[in-house]
Amino acid sequence: MIIKLLSVIVIVSCLAAKGNCIDCYTCVSTDSGCNDPFDSATITSTTCPSSITSCAKTKVSLNGVNSVTRICGSVGNTCAELLGIETCYSTCSTDDCNGAGFVTSSVVVLVTSALMYLIVR
């Protein structure tokens, strides 16, 4: 009897914990299907930590070349351009919502993305 009760408590706890977490697509544009247009058939969804309440998409564009990252993220929606590099950071708060084509970045994200692009290329 005690084992059954403990089993029920564990199962309910796991379901409750999962209920507080958001699922987001996590990938980078070098992963097949991650770039725009997005292909959810090739990208798996990840359950984010319970402290994360949003999914995010970052899109960096330079001379017509786009780089997309989809992650569990922080809330915020902005776009900025610096040195010809446009960076947009968008968030949403429903499961797997960062598969959509939305784009909108903080200056910190913009500068970090621009520096990463310049270092990598």
Tab-separated table of C-alpha atoms in Angstrom, residues 41-116:
chain	number	residue	atom	x	y	z
A	41	ALA	CA	9.872	17.785	-38.664
A	42	THR	CA	13.672	17.874	-38.390
A	43	ILE	CA	14.093	19.774	-35.099
A	44	THR	CA	13.245	18.319	-31.701
A	45	SER	CA	11.650	20.167	-28.843
A	46	THR	CA	13.367	20.556	-25.461
A	47	THR	CA	11.781	20.996	-22.046
A	48	CYS	CA	13.250	24.147	-20.515
A	49	PRO	CA	14.180	24.504	-16.835
A	50	SER	CA	11.243	25.635	-14.701
A	51	SER	CA	12.911	29.047	-14.185
A	52	ILE	CA	12.593	29.749	-17.930
A	53	THR	CA	9.128	30.853	-19.057
A	54	SER	CA	9.777	31.819	-22.672
A	55	CYS	CA	11.063	30.453	-25.939
A	56	ALA	CA	13.336	32.695	-27.995
A	57	LYS	CA	14.483	33.140	-31.559
A	58	THR	CA	17.500	35.230	-32.524
A	59	LYS	CA	18.052	36.149	-36.150
A	60	VAL	CA	21.246	37.839	-37.327
A	61	SER	CA	21.366	39.177	-40.902
A	62	LEU	CA	24.384	40.477	-42.791
A	63	ASN	CA	24.457	41.087	-46.547
A	64	GLY	CA	21.451	38.824	-47.102
A	65	VAL	CA	22.927	35.935	-45.118
A	66	ASN	CA	20.848	34.917	-42.101
A	67	SER	CA	21.789	33.015	-38.969
A	68	VAL	CA	19.016	31.750	-36.686
A	69	THR	CA	19.170	30.395	-33.144
A	70	ARG	CA	16.164	28.975	-31.306
A	71	ILE	CA	16.471	28.461	-27.533
A	72	CYS	CA	14.794	28.596	-24.137
A	73	GLY	CA	15.070	32.313	-23.437
A	74	SER	CA	14.396	35.451	-21.485
A	75	VAL	CA	11.432	37.708	-22.155
A	76	GLY	CA	12.049	40.552	-24.587
A	77	ASN	CA	11.375	41.604	-28.162
A	78	THR	CA	13.627	44.049	-29.997
A	79	CYS	CA	15.569	44.577	-33.193
A	80	ALA	CA	18.667	46.669	-33.749
A	81	GLU	CA	21.224	47.320	-36.474
A	82	LEU	CA	24.922	48.019	-35.974
A	83	LEU	CA	27.635	48.140	-38.631
A	84	GLY	CA	25.252	46.658	-41.211
A	85	ILE	CA	24.429	43.680	-38.993
A	86	GLU	CA	20.748	43.428	-38.099
A	87	THR	CA	19.912	41.385	-35.019
A	88	CYS	CA	16.399	40.565	-33.878
A	89	TYR	CA	15.476	38.801	-30.641
A	90	SER	CA	11.905	37.617	-30.097
A	91	THR	CA	10.248	35.647	-27.343
A	92	CYS	CA	6.951	33.882	-26.854
A	93	SER	CA	5.396	31.935	-24.015
A	94	THR	CA	3.625	28.856	-25.374
A	95	ASP	CA	5.064	25.416	-26.103
A	96	ASP	CA	7.194	25.285	-29.258
A	97	CYS	CA	6.199	28.817	-30.251
A	98	ASN	CA	9.738	29.740	-31.397
A	99	GLY	CA	9.284	27.753	-34.583
A	100	ALA	CA	7.297	30.602	-36.102
A	101	GLY	CA	8.834	33.183	-38.393
A	102	PHE	CA	8.569	35.999	-35.860
A	103	VAL	CA	11.540	38.303	-35.467
A	104	THR	CA	11.905	41.375	-33.375
A	105	SER	CA	16.975	42.436	-29.677
A	106	SER	CA	18.525	44.177	-26.954
A	107	VAL	CA	21.695	46.118	-27.625
A	108	VAL	CA	23.600	43.504	-25.609
A	109	VAL	CA	22.308	40.699	-27.850
A	110	LEU	CA	23.076	42.773	-30.932
A	111	VAL	CA	26.657	43.561	-29.931
A	112	THR	CA	27.312	39.995	-28.755
A	113	SER	CA	25.922	38.539	-31.981
A	114	ALA	CA	27.922	40.984	-34.112
A	115	LEU	CA	31.138	40.176	-32.257
A	116	MET	CA	30.503	36.437	-32.513
